[in-house]
Short mmCIF file of C-alpha atoms and ligand atoms in Angstrom, two decimals:
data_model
loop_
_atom_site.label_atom_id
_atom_site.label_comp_id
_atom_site.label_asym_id
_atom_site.label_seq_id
_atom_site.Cartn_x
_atom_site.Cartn_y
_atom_site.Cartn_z
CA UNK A 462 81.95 116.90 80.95
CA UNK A 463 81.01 119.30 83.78
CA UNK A 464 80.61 116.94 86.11
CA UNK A 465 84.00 114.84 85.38
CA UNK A 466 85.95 117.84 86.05
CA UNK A 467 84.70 117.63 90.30
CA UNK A 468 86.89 114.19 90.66
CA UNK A 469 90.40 115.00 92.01
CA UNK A 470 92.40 113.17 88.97
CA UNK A 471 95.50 115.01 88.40
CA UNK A 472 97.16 113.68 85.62
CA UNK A 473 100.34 115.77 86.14
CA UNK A 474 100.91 113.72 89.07
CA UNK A 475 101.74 110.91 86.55
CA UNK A 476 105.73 111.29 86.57
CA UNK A 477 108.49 109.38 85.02
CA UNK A 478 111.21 108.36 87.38
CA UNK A 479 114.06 106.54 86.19
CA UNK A 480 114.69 103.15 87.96
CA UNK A 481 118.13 102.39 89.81
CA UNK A 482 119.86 99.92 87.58
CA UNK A 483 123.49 100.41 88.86
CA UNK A 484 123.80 96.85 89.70
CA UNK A 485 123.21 96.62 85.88
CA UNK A 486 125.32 98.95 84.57
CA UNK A 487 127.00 96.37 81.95
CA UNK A 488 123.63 96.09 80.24
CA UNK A 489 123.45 99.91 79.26
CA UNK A 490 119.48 100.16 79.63
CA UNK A 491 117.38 102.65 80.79
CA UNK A 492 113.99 101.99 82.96
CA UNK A 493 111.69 104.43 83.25
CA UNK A 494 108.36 104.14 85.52
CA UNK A 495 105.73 105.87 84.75
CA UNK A 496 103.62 106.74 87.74
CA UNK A 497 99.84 106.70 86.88
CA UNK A 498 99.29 105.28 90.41
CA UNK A 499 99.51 108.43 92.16
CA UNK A 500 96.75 110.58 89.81
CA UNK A 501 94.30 109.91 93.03
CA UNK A 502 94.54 108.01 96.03
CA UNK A 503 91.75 105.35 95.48
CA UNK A 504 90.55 105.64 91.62
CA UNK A 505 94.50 105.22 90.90
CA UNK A 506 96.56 104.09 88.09
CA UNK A 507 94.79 101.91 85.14
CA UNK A 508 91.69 101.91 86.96
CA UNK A 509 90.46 106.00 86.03
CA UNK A 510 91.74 105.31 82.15
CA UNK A 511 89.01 102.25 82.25
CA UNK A 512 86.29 104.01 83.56
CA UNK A 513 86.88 107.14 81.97
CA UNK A 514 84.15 106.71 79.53
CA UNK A 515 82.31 104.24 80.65
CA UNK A 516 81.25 107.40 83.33
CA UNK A 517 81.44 109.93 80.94
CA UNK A 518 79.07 107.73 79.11
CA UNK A 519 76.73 106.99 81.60
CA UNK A 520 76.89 110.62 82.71
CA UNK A 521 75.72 111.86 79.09
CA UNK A 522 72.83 109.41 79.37
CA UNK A 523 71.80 110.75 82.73
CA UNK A 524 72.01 107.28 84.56
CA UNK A 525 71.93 107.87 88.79
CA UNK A 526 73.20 104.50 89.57
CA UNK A 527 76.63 102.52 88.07
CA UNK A 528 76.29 98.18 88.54
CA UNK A 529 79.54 96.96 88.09
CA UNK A 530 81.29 93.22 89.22
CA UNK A 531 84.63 92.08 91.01
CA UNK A 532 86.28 89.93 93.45
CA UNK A 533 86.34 91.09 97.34
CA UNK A 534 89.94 92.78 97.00
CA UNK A 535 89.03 94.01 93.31
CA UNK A 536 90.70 97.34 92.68
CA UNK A 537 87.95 98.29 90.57
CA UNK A 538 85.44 97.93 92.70
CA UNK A 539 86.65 100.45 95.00
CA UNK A 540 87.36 102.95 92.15
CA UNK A 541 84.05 102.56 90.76
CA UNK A 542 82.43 102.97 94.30
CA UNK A 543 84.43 105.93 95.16
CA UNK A 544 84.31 107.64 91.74
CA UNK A 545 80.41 107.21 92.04
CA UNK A 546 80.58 108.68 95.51
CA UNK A 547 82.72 111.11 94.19
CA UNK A 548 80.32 112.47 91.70
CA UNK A 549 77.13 111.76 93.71
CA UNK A 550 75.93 108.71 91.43
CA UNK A 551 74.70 105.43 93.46
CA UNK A 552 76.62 102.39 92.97
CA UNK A 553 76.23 98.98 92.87
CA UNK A 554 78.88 96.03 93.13
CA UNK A 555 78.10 92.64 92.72
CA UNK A 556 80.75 90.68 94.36
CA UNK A 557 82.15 86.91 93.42
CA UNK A 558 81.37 84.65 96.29
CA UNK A 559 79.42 84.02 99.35
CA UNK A 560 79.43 87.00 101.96
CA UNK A 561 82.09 86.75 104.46
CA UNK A 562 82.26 87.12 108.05
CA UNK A 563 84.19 90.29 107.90
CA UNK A 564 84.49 91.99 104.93
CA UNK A 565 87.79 92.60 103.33
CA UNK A 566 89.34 96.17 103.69
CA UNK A 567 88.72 96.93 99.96
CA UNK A 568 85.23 96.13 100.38
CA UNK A 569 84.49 97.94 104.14
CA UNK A 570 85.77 100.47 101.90
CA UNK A 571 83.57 100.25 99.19
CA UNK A 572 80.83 100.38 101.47
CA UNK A 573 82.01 103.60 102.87
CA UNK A 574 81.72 105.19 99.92
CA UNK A 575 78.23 104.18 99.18
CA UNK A 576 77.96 101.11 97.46
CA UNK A 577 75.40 98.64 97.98
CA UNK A 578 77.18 94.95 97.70
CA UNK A 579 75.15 92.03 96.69
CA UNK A 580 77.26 88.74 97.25
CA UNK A 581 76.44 86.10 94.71
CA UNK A 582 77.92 82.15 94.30
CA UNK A 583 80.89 81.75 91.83
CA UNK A 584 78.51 79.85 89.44
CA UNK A 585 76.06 82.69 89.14
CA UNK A 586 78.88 85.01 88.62
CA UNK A 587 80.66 82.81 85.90
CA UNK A 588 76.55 83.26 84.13
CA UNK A 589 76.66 87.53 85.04
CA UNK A 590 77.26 88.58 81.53
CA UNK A 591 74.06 86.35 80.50
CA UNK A 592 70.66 88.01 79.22
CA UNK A 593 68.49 86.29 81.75
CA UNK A 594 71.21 87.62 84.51
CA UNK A 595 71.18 90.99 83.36
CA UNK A 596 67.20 90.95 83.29
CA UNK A 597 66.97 89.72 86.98
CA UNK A 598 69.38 92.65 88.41
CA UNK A 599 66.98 94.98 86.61
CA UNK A 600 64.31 94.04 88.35
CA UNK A 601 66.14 94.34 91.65
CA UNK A 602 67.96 97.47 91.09
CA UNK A 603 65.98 98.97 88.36
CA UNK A 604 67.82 101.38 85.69
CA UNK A 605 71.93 101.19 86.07
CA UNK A 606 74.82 101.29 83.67
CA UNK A 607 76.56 98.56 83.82
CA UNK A 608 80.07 97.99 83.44
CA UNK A 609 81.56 95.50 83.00
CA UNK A 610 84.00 93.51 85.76
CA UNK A 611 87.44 95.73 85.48
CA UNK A 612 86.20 97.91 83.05
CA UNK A 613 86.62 95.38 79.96
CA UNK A 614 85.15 96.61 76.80
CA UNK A 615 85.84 98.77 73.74
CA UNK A 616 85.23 101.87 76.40
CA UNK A 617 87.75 101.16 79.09
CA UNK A 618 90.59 100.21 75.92
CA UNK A 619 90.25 103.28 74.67
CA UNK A 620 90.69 105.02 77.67
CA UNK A 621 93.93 103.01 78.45
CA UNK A 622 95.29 104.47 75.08
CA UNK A 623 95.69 107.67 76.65
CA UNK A 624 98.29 106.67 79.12
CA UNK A 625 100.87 106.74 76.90
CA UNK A 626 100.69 110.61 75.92
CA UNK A 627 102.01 111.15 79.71
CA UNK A 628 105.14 109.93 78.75
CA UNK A 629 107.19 112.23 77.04
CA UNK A 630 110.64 110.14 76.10
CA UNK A 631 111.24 107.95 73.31
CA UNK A 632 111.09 104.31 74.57
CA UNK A 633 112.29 101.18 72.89
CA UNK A 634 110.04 98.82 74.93
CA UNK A 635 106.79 99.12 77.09
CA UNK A 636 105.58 96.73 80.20
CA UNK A 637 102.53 96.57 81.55
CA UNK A 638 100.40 94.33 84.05
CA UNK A 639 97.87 91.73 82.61
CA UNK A 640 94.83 90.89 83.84
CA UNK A 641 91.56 91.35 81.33
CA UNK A 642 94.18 92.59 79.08
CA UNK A 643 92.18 95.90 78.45
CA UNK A 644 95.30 98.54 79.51
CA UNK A 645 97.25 96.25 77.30
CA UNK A 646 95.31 96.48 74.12
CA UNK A 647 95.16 100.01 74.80
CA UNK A 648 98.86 101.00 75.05
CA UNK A 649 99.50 98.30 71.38
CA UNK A 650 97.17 100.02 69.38
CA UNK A 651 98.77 103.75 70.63
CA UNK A 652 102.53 102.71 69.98
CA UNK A 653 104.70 103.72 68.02
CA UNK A 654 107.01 100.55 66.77
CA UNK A 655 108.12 99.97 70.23
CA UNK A 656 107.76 96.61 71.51
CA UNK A 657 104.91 96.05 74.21
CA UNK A 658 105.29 93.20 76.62
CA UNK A 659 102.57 92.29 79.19
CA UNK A 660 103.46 90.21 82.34
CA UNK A 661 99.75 88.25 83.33
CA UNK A 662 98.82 88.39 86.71
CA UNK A 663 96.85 85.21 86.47
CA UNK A 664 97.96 81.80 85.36
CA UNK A 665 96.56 79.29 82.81
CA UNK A 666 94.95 81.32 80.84
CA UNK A 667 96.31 80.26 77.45
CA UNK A 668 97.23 82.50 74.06
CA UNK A 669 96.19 85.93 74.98
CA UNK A 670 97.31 87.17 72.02
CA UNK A 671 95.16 84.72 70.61
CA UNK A 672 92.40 86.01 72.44
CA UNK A 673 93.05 89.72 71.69
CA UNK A 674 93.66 89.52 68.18
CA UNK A 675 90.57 90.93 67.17
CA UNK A 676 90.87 94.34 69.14
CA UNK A 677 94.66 94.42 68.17
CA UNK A 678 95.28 96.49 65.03
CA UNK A 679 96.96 94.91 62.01
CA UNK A 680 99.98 96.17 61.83
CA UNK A 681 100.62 96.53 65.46
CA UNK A 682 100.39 92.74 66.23
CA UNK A 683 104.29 92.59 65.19
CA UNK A 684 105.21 94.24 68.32
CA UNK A 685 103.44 92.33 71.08
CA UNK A 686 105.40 90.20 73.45
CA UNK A 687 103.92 88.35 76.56
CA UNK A 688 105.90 86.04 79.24
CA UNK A 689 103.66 83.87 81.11
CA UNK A 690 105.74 82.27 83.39
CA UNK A 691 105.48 85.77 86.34
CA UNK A 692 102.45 84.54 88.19
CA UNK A 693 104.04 83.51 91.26
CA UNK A 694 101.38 80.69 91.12
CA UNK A 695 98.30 82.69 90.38
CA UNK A 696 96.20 85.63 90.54
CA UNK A 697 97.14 87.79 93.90
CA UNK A 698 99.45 84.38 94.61
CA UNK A 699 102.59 85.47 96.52
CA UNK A 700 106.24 84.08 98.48
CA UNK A 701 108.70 85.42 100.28
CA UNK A 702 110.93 86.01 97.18
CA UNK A 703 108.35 88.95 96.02
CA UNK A 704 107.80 89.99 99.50
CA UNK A 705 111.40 90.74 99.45
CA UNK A 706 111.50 91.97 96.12
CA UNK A 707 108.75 94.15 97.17
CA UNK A 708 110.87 95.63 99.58
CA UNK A 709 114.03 95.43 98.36
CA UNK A 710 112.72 97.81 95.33
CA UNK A 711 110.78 100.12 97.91
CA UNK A 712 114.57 100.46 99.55
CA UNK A 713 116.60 100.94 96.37
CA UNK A 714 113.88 103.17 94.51
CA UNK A 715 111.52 104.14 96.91
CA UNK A 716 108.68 103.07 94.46
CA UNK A 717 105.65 101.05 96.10
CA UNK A 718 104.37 97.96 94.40
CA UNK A 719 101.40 96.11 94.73
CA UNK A 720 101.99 92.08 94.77
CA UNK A 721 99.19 91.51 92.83
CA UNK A 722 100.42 93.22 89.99
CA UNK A 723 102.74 95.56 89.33
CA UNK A 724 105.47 93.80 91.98
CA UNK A 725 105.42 90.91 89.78
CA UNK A 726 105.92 93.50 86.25
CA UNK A 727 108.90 94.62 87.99
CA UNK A 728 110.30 91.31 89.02
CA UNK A 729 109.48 90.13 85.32
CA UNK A 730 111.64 93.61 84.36
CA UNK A 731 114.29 92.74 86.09
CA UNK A 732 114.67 88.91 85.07
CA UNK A 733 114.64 89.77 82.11
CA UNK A 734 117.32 92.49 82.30
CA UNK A 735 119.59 89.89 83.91
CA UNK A 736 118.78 87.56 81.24
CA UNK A 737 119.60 90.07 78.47
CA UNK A 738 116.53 89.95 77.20
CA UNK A 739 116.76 93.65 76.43
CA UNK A 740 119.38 94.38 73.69
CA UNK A 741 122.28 97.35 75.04
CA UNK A 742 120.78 100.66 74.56
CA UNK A 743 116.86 99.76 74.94
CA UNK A 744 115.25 102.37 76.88
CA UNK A 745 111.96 100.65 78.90
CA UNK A 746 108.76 102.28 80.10
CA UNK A 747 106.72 100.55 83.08
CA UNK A 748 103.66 101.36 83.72
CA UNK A 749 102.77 101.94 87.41
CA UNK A 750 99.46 100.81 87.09
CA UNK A 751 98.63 101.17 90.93
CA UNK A 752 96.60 98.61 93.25
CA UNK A 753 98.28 99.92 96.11
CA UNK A 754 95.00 99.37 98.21
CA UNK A 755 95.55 95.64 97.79
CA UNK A 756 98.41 95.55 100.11
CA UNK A 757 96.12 96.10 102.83
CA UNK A 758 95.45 92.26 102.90
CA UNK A 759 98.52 91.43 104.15
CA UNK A 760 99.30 91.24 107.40
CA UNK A 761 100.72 94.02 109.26
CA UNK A 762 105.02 94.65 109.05
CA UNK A 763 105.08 92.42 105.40
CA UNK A 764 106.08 95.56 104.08
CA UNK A 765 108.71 98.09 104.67
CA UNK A 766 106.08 100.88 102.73
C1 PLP B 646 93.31 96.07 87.33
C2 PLP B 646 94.79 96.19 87.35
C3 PLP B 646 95.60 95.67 86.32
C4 PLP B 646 95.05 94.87 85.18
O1 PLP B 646 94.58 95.67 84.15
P1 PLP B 646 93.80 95.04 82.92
O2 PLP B 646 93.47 96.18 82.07
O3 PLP B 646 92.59 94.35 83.48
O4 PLP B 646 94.71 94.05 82.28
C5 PLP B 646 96.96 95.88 86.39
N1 PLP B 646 97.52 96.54 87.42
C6 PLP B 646 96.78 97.01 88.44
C7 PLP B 646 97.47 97.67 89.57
C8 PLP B 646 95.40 96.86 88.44
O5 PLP B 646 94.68 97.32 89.47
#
């Protein structure tokens, strides 16, 4: 794809940096990061593995305008709308709630780059994925490509199964965020017998395993692991013990987190390290998944990053 090759992704910006554990040096673990948020400012971490072929998709079908969903600080949003402005395709994001008075930084942003926001009630967007739903954006936007809110569906998992090739160590275990579950799927199904444990983001949102099983292949299912119990008390929920994790890890490793994700992976990580959860000589890959933008909702001086 021609056109794929104008976005600034560089995927050799995806290090590996080994995490400070010296306070842990009884354990005899490695961690390992792997750094897929800094492959582009905005369309960073998970979010370009998604949409990877979702756009090469739509690009191949010679769509001119991308409809996608999210919430008002949705990190997919703004990669969609800047990957769209970024290869000269409209794009359309309907957002999850009424408009309000000022619009959040992720979505001013959005709008920057181009796309037009239609604001719609939570019980319309609980019916978005409906027929009749579909039908009516069609005739209000005409032809789009749609995908689907954070890039869930058999497209954005197999993207996500690509991350893994940038690492190139041997691990014992893998962690990843959780939200739709899509990067997860992706990095079970392109292990290799190492375990993969996913930290949700969200709370109350019963067996995921249970709810992946059909996209999870056979003979990986073995090797899945999730803790539920890292939400902090809910999607983008947060307290001053992960504002200080936050930067207590920025000081130590001089690794930015995002608190609606990745701050609470790392927090998981590291209770579980203290709890020996990790038998002596496992050698752990996190994924950096990115969502740095989000930080921009807190107030100013939060962080030390
Ligand atoms: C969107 C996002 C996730 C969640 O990914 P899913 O594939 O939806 O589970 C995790 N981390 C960050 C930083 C994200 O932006």
């Amino acid at each position: 794809m021609n056109q794929i090759k104008k976005l600034k992704i560089n995927l050799s910006e995806a290090i590996t940096q080994s995490l400070n554990l010296d306070d842990f040096n009884e354990k005899n673990c490695q961690a390992d990061i792997l750094r897929i948020d800094k492959i582009h400012p905005i369309i960073s971490g998970n979010k370009w593995f998604k949409l990877k072929y979702n756009i090469e998709s739509a690009l191949e079908q010679k769509y001119t305008t991308i409809l996608t969903f999210g919430g008002a600080y949705s990190n997919h949003i703004i990669a969609v709308a800047t990957l769209a402005n970024e290869l000269g395709l409209k794009s359309i994001g309907i957002i999850r709630g009424e408009k309000p008075k000022e619009l959040s930084h992720t979505l001013k942003s959005a709008k920057e780059n181009g796309m037009q926001l239609k604001f719609i009630s939570r019980e319309d967007f609980k019916n978005r994925n409906s027929e009749s739903y579909n039908k009516s954006l069609v005739d209000v936007y005409g032809d789009f490509y749609l995908i689907p809110e954070g890039g869930a569906s058999a497209k954005g998992r197999k993207g996500t199964e690509e991350i893994l090739c940038l690492a190139n160590q041997e691990y014992s275990h893998i962690m990843c965020s959780i939200g739709t579950g899509t990067m997860y799927i992706g990095l079970v199904n392109s292990s290799k017998n190492q375990q993969i444990i996913g930290i949700p983001a969200l709370k109350g949102i019963g067996d995921l395993l249970d709810q992946y099983s059909l996209f999870i292949k056979e003979e990986k299912k073995e090797y899945c692991k999730i803790f539920y119990d890292y939400h902090f008390g809910g999607y983008a929920k947060k307290n001053n013990e992960l504002i200080k994790f936050m930067n207590d890890f920025f000081e130590t490793n001089n690794i930015p987190t995002d608190f609606v994700y990745t701050a609470k992976l790392l927090y998981a990580f590291f209770d579980l390290l203290k709890k020996d959860y990790f038998p002596k000589n496992s050698k752990i890959l996190i994924i950096h998944s990115g969502g740095l933008q989000g930080n921009l909702s807190l107030p100013a001086n939060t962080l030390n990053f």
